[in-house]
């Protein structure tokens, strides 16, 4: 006996072939949908500095079966040093390698963004259609489908358009009220969000409004958790602009490091970022 339900295969357009867009393509293709990823860059944007995977983001990669690939390409980062104008370290915060508590500024999973993007592309390029050098410039939402308008003047009809077009997302700006910003835990948030969104769509392809409502309900506590951890005032303090404030920041950080405060806080924390929110299971919904 099987609990598989008759699937409705959807035509899904993903705007943006970065981290979240490709993770969406991965899971949606497994759900049996026809996925097109449109990326405005003429080729895969495998650039950027190193990024970190944290908490549930690590588990999301593990569920994709890609953790080993990620591990092979980790950046060897022992910690983060705050340096003076001559490059001399004034304060150093090391990675928490104790296996307990939370990660410091350096995660156990630091990887060059380009390597992560390439791993995701390798895992999805045969299952989803990728179109490079074209952007999604607008869309018209109809009752049960969407018409997407592309930068080359063409249009296409889809059952669903998903905006995975990054921090400056045009799609998100069109839909959300002003002032609603994406959250700092960008990589892990993108991977977790893609997993939950695709999982809910795969579970309920015949009722997209219900799938999207479930996605909001399931993911909201995680988003609240990681957004609540971002205090803009503290972030601003960590990016001082004047000579005096840089010097004050370095003195305070040096004292804190001398007293091992960042290390102790990390080790004594009961949870990593993202709190105790658990990644849901979607096993039967992913069986194509
Ligand atoms: C080139 C680059 C370098 C980055 N470097 C870092 C870094 O060093 N450290 C860090 O923490 N984060 C970096 N980020 C941000 C980080 O990748 C994201 O915040 C995080 O991965 C969330 O993923 P995302 O898929 O939402 O966004 P992104 O990874 O930013 O991907 C969005 C993709 O959408 C494409 N796009 C945008 N608008 C459209 C459109 N209208 N139509 C089609 N495609 C569109 C973009 O070209 C991009 O490839 C970088 C992003 C980019 C694009």
Short mmCIF file of C-alpha atoms and ligand atoms in Angstrom, two decimals:
data_model
loop_
_atom_site.label_atom_id
_atom_site.label_comp_id
_atom_site.label_asym_id
_atom_site.label_seq_id
_atom_site.Cartn_x
_atom_site.Cartn_y
_atom_site.Cartn_z
CA UNK A 1 0.00 0.00 0.00
CA UNK A 2 1.26 3.49 -0.74
CA UNK A 3 0.21 6.86 0.55
CA UNK A 4 1.26 8.59 -2.67
CA UNK A 5 -1.40 10.93 -4.01
CA UNK A 6 -2.11 11.66 -7.64
CA UNK A 7 0.21 14.56 -8.45
CA UNK A 8 -0.53 17.64 -10.44
CA UNK A 9 2.58 18.69 -12.27
CA UNK A 10 2.97 22.44 -12.30
CA UNK A 11 4.83 24.84 -14.59
CA UNK A 12 6.90 26.85 -12.18
CA UNK A 13 9.09 29.85 -12.97
CA UNK A 14 11.83 30.74 -10.52
CA UNK A 15 13.24 34.26 -10.90
CA UNK A 16 16.91 34.13 -9.90
CA UNK A 17 19.46 31.33 -10.11
CA UNK A 18 21.36 32.04 -6.89
CA UNK A 19 21.33 29.94 -3.75
CA UNK A 20 17.59 29.97 -2.99
CA UNK A 21 16.53 29.70 -6.66
CA UNK A 22 18.62 26.61 -7.26
CA UNK A 23 17.56 25.00 -3.98
CA UNK A 24 13.95 25.53 -5.07
CA UNK A 25 14.71 23.95 -8.43
CA UNK A 26 16.22 20.96 -6.62
CA UNK A 27 13.15 20.20 -4.51
CA UNK A 28 10.48 21.22 -7.01
CA UNK A 29 11.99 19.04 -9.74
CA UNK A 30 11.88 16.15 -7.26
CA UNK A 31 8.19 16.89 -6.83
CA UNK A 32 7.74 16.25 -10.56
CA UNK A 33 7.20 19.85 -11.67
CA UNK A 34 8.48 21.53 -14.81
CA UNK A 35 10.83 24.12 -13.36
CA UNK A 36 12.38 27.00 -15.30
CA UNK A 37 15.02 29.12 -13.58
CA UNK A 38 15.60 32.49 -15.21
CA UNK A 39 18.83 34.19 -14.19
CA UNK A 40 19.56 37.71 -15.35
CA UNK A 41 23.31 37.18 -15.36
CA UNK A 42 24.69 35.77 -18.65
CA UNK A 43 26.21 32.83 -16.76
CA UNK A 44 26.04 31.24 -13.34
CA UNK A 45 26.90 33.94 -10.77
CA UNK A 46 29.44 31.90 -8.90
CA UNK A 47 31.08 34.89 -7.26
CA UNK A 48 31.12 36.46 -3.81
CA UNK A 49 33.14 36.02 -0.68
CA UNK A 50 32.84 33.24 1.82
CA UNK A 51 29.44 32.55 3.33
CA UNK A 52 28.41 30.42 6.24
CA UNK A 53 25.89 27.68 6.79
CA UNK A 54 24.31 27.58 10.21
CA UNK A 55 21.76 25.59 12.20
CA UNK A 56 18.86 24.41 10.11
CA UNK A 57 20.65 25.52 6.91
CA UNK A 58 23.18 22.74 7.46
CA UNK A 59 20.36 20.23 7.86
CA UNK A 60 18.66 21.52 4.70
CA UNK A 61 21.86 20.81 2.75
CA UNK A 62 22.14 17.40 4.40
CA UNK A 63 18.60 16.54 3.27
CA UNK A 64 19.63 17.42 -0.29
CA UNK A 65 22.40 14.86 0.05
CA UNK A 66 24.98 17.57 -0.63
CA UNK A 67 26.66 17.95 2.74
CA UNK A 68 29.62 15.82 1.75
CA UNK A 69 30.19 17.97 -1.36
CA UNK A 70 30.00 21.07 0.82
CA UNK A 71 32.39 19.60 3.36
CA UNK A 72 34.93 18.91 0.60
CA UNK A 73 35.02 22.59 -0.27
CA UNK A 74 34.97 24.22 3.14
CA UNK A 75 37.20 27.21 3.67
CA UNK A 76 39.79 26.77 6.36
CA UNK A 77 38.84 29.65 8.65
CA UNK A 78 40.08 29.44 12.23
CA UNK A 79 38.38 32.63 13.36
CA UNK A 80 37.85 36.33 12.68
CA UNK A 81 40.43 39.00 13.54
CA UNK A 82 39.74 42.72 13.85
CA UNK A 83 42.87 44.45 12.58
CA UNK A 84 44.25 47.99 12.84
CA UNK A 85 45.30 50.17 9.89
CA UNK A 86 48.63 48.28 9.69
CA UNK A 87 46.88 44.92 9.59
CA UNK A 88 47.87 44.05 13.17
CA UNK A 89 45.18 41.96 14.94
CA UNK A 90 43.58 43.86 17.84
CA UNK A 91 41.00 41.24 18.75
CA UNK A 92 40.40 37.71 17.52
CA UNK A 93 37.26 35.61 17.86
CA UNK A 94 37.94 31.95 17.16
CA UNK A 95 35.44 29.42 15.80
CA UNK A 96 33.63 27.37 18.43
CA UNK A 97 34.95 23.90 17.73
CA UNK A 98 33.72 22.42 21.04
CA UNK A 99 30.66 20.85 19.41
CA UNK A 100 28.48 22.57 22.05
CA UNK A 101 26.53 25.81 22.10
CA UNK A 102 26.39 28.11 19.08
CA UNK A 103 28.74 29.13 16.31
CA UNK A 104 30.73 32.36 16.70
CA UNK A 105 31.23 34.78 13.76
CA UNK A 106 33.01 31.87 12.09
CA UNK A 107 30.77 28.90 11.39
CA UNK A 108 31.97 25.32 11.20
CA UNK A 109 30.63 25.48 7.62
CA UNK A 110 32.36 28.36 5.85
CA UNK A 111 32.38 27.99 2.07
CA UNK A 112 33.04 30.33 -0.86
CA UNK A 113 29.67 31.41 -2.24
CA UNK A 114 30.81 30.41 -5.73
CA UNK A 115 31.53 26.86 -4.61
CA UNK A 116 28.09 26.54 -3.00
CA UNK A 117 26.39 27.95 -6.11
CA UNK A 118 28.31 25.50 -8.32
CA UNK A 119 27.42 22.52 -6.09
CA UNK A 120 23.74 23.44 -6.30
CA UNK A 121 23.95 23.91 -10.05
CA UNK A 122 25.61 20.56 -10.59
CA UNK A 123 22.80 18.93 -8.58
CA UNK A 124 19.98 20.63 -10.52
CA UNK A 125 21.13 21.39 -14.07
CA UNK A 126 19.74 18.17 -15.55
CA UNK A 127 16.35 18.39 -13.82
CA UNK A 128 15.41 22.02 -14.34
CA UNK A 129 15.61 24.33 -17.33
CA UNK A 130 18.08 27.18 -16.82
CA UNK A 131 17.83 30.34 -18.87
CA UNK A 132 20.72 32.80 -18.45
CA UNK A 133 21.00 36.39 -19.58
CA UNK A 134 17.32 37.15 -19.15
CA UNK A 135 15.50 38.77 -16.23
CA UNK A 136 11.94 38.66 -15.02
CA UNK A 137 10.90 42.28 -15.39
CA UNK A 138 7.24 42.04 -14.40
CA UNK A 139 4.23 39.82 -14.16
CA UNK A 140 0.43 39.78 -14.35
CA UNK A 141 -1.33 37.61 -11.80
CA UNK A 142 -4.52 35.92 -13.04
CA UNK A 143 -6.94 33.79 -11.07
CA UNK A 144 -5.00 30.54 -11.37
CA UNK A 145 -1.90 31.36 -13.44
CA UNK A 146 0.66 34.08 -13.92
CA UNK A 147 2.08 35.74 -17.02
CA UNK A 148 5.75 36.61 -16.59
CA UNK A 149 7.35 39.34 -18.71
CA UNK A 150 11.02 38.97 -19.57
CA UNK A 151 13.76 41.47 -20.41
CA UNK A 152 13.97 40.26 -24.02
CA UNK A 153 10.37 41.30 -24.63
CA UNK A 154 8.94 37.79 -24.47
CA UNK A 155 6.32 36.52 -22.00
CA UNK A 156 5.44 33.13 -20.60
CA UNK A 157 2.53 31.48 -18.81
CA UNK A 158 3.14 29.61 -15.57
CA UNK A 159 1.14 28.12 -12.72
CA UNK A 160 3.45 29.82 -10.25
CA UNK A 161 6.18 32.44 -10.20
CA UNK A 162 8.61 32.35 -7.29
CA UNK A 163 10.84 35.33 -6.64
CA UNK A 164 14.31 34.12 -5.61
CA UNK A 165 15.94 37.25 -6.95
CA UNK A 166 18.01 38.19 -3.94
CA UNK A 167 18.19 41.12 -1.58
CA UNK A 168 17.07 43.74 -4.10
CA UNK A 169 14.22 41.47 -5.25
CA UNK A 170 11.96 43.17 -7.74
CA UNK A 171 9.35 40.44 -7.27
CA UNK A 172 9.26 40.92 -3.50
CA UNK A 173 9.06 44.71 -3.86
CA UNK A 174 6.00 44.31 -6.07
CA UNK A 175 4.18 42.17 -3.50
CA UNK A 176 5.26 43.22 -0.03
CA UNK A 177 4.66 46.45 1.86
CA UNK A 178 7.60 48.86 2.05
CA UNK A 179 9.99 48.27 4.91
CA UNK A 180 9.73 44.45 4.88
CA UNK A 181 13.35 43.40 4.55
CA UNK A 182 15.02 40.05 3.99
CA UNK A 183 16.77 38.55 7.07
CA UNK A 184 21.24 38.83 7.69
CA UNK A 185 21.17 34.71 7.95
CA UNK A 186 20.73 34.89 4.11
CA UNK A 187 22.28 31.62 2.94
CA UNK A 188 20.74 29.34 5.58
CA UNK A 189 17.45 31.25 5.47
CA UNK A 190 17.34 30.84 1.69
CA UNK A 191 18.04 27.11 1.83
CA UNK A 192 15.52 26.49 4.60
CA UNK A 193 12.87 28.68 2.95
CA UNK A 194 13.33 26.88 -0.37
CA UNK A 195 13.00 23.49 1.32
CA UNK A 196 9.78 24.40 3.13
CA UNK A 197 8.21 26.22 0.18
CA UNK A 198 8.92 23.41 -2.26
CA UNK A 199 7.84 20.82 0.30
CA UNK A 200 4.46 22.49 0.80
CA UNK A 201 3.95 22.90 -2.96
CA UNK A 202 4.90 19.27 -3.58
CA UNK A 203 2.52 18.18 -0.85
CA UNK A 204 -0.37 20.18 -2.18
CA UNK A 205 0.12 20.97 -5.89
CA UNK A 206 -3.61 21.02 -6.62
CA UNK A 207 -4.26 23.78 -4.07
CA UNK A 208 -1.55 26.41 -4.29
CA UNK A 209 -3.27 28.93 -1.98
CA UNK A 210 -3.33 26.25 0.75
CA UNK A 211 0.30 25.30 0.03
CA UNK A 212 1.40 28.94 0.31
CA UNK A 213 -0.60 29.48 3.50
CA UNK A 214 1.02 26.37 5.01
CA UNK A 215 4.45 27.62 3.97
CA UNK A 216 3.83 30.91 5.78
CA UNK A 217 2.55 29.13 8.87
CA UNK A 218 5.37 26.59 9.03
CA UNK A 219 8.26 28.94 8.26
CA UNK A 220 7.09 32.02 10.18
CA UNK A 221 8.43 30.97 13.62
CA UNK A 222 11.88 30.32 12.09
CA UNK A 223 11.87 33.65 10.27
CA UNK A 224 10.78 35.48 13.43
CA UNK A 225 13.56 33.75 15.32
CA UNK A 226 16.37 34.67 12.92
CA UNK A 227 15.06 38.18 12.26
CA UNK A 228 14.62 38.78 15.99
CA UNK A 229 18.32 38.04 16.47
CA UNK A 230 19.29 40.88 14.17
CA UNK A 231 19.43 44.04 16.21
CA UNK A 232 20.13 46.90 13.77
CA UNK A 233 21.68 49.03 16.55
CA UNK A 234 24.18 46.31 17.45
CA UNK A 235 24.90 45.70 13.75
CA UNK A 236 25.65 49.43 13.33
CA UNK A 237 27.98 49.31 16.34
CA UNK A 238 29.85 46.49 14.62
CA UNK A 239 30.42 48.68 11.56
CA UNK A 240 31.87 51.91 12.99
CA UNK A 241 32.57 54.68 10.49
CA UNK A 242 34.72 57.29 12.25
CA UNK A 243 38.32 56.88 13.44
CA UNK A 244 37.27 57.32 17.09
CA UNK A 245 34.42 54.85 16.93
CA UNK A 246 36.65 52.27 15.17
CA UNK A 247 39.23 52.66 17.91
CA UNK A 248 36.56 52.40 20.66
CA UNK A 249 35.05 49.33 18.98
CA UNK A 250 38.44 47.64 18.75
CA UNK A 251 39.26 48.39 22.42
CA UNK A 252 35.95 46.98 23.66
CA UNK A 253 36.27 43.92 21.41
CA UNK A 254 39.87 43.36 22.50
CA UNK A 255 38.86 43.49 26.17
CA UNK A 256 35.95 41.09 25.56
CA UNK A 257 38.27 38.68 23.74
CA UNK A 258 40.91 38.96 26.49
CA UNK A 259 38.20 37.93 28.97
CA UNK A 260 37.11 35.11 26.57
CA UNK A 261 33.57 36.49 26.56
CA UNK A 262 32.67 35.60 22.90
CA UNK A 263 34.01 32.09 23.45
CA UNK A 264 32.11 31.59 26.70
CA UNK A 265 28.87 33.01 25.29
CA UNK A 266 29.11 30.67 22.30
CA UNK A 267 29.86 27.57 24.36
CA UNK A 268 27.27 28.28 27.03
CA UNK A 269 24.43 29.04 24.60
CA UNK A 270 21.89 26.26 24.50
CA UNK A 271 21.02 26.78 20.83
CA UNK A 272 22.55 27.98 17.59
CA UNK A 273 20.85 30.70 15.54
CA UNK A 274 17.39 29.66 14.39
CA UNK A 275 16.47 28.41 17.87
CA UNK A 276 14.84 25.04 18.36
CA UNK A 277 12.62 25.31 15.26
CA UNK A 278 12.76 21.97 13.43
CA UNK A 279 12.90 21.43 9.69
CA UNK A 280 9.65 19.65 8.78
CA UNK A 281 9.61 16.26 7.06
CA UNK A 282 8.16 16.01 3.55
CA UNK A 283 9.08 12.48 2.61
CA UNK A 284 5.82 11.23 1.08
CA UNK A 285 5.23 14.53 -0.71
CA UNK A 286 8.61 14.27 -2.41
CA UNK A 287 8.04 10.80 -3.76
CA UNK A 288 7.44 11.58 -7.42
C1 LIG B 1 27.26 38.04 -6.86
C2 LIG B 1 26.81 37.84 -5.42
C3 LIG B 1 27.76 37.81 -4.41
C4 LIG B 1 27.36 37.62 -3.07
N1 LIG B 1 28.32 37.58 -2.12
C5 LIG B 1 27.97 37.34 -0.84
C6 LIG B 1 28.96 37.25 0.17
O1 LIG B 1 30.14 37.39 -0.11
N2 LIG B 1 28.57 37.01 1.45
C7 LIG B 1 27.25 36.83 1.78
O2 LIG B 1 26.93 36.57 2.95
N3 LIG B 1 26.28 36.92 0.84
C8 LIG B 1 26.61 37.19 -0.46
N4 LIG B 1 25.64 37.30 -1.41
C9 LIG B 1 24.24 37.19 -1.00
C10 LIG B 1 23.82 35.75 -0.74
O3 LIG B 1 24.18 34.93 -1.83
C11 LIG B 1 22.30 35.73 -0.53
O4 LIG B 1 21.91 36.65 0.44
C12 LIG B 1 21.80 34.38 -0.04
O5 LIG B 1 22.47 33.37 -0.69
C13 LIG B 1 20.32 34.20 -0.33
O6 LIG B 1 20.20 33.66 -1.61
P1 LIG B 1 19.26 34.23 -2.74
O7 LIG B 1 19.17 33.16 -3.75
O8 LIG B 1 18.03 34.78 -2.12
O9 LIG B 1 20.03 35.49 -3.36
P2 LIG B 1 21.28 35.57 -4.33
O10 LIG B 1 22.28 34.51 -4.01
O11 LIG B 1 21.68 37.01 -4.26
O12 LIG B 1 20.71 35.25 -5.79
C14 LIG B 1 19.76 36.04 -6.45
C15 LIG B 1 19.95 35.82 -7.95
O13 LIG B 1 18.84 36.43 -8.63
C16 LIG B 1 19.32 37.06 -9.80
N5 LIG B 1 18.32 38.07 -10.15
C17 LIG B 1 18.08 39.24 -9.52
N6 LIG B 1 17.02 39.86 -10.07
C18 LIG B 1 16.59 39.05 -11.08
C19 LIG B 1 15.52 39.13 -12.03
N7 LIG B 1 14.66 40.15 -12.02
N8 LIG B 1 15.36 38.11 -12.92
C20 LIG B 1 16.21 37.04 -12.91
N9 LIG B 1 17.25 36.93 -12.06
C21 LIG B 1 17.42 37.91 -11.15
C22 LIG B 1 20.68 37.60 -9.39
O14 LIG B 1 21.51 37.84 -10.51
C23 LIG B 1 21.21 36.48 -8.49
O15 LIG B 1 21.94 35.52 -9.22
C24 LIG B 1 25.98 37.50 -2.75
C25 LIG B 1 25.02 37.54 -3.77
C26 LIG B 1 25.43 37.69 -5.10
C27 LIG B 1 24.38 37.72 -6.20
#
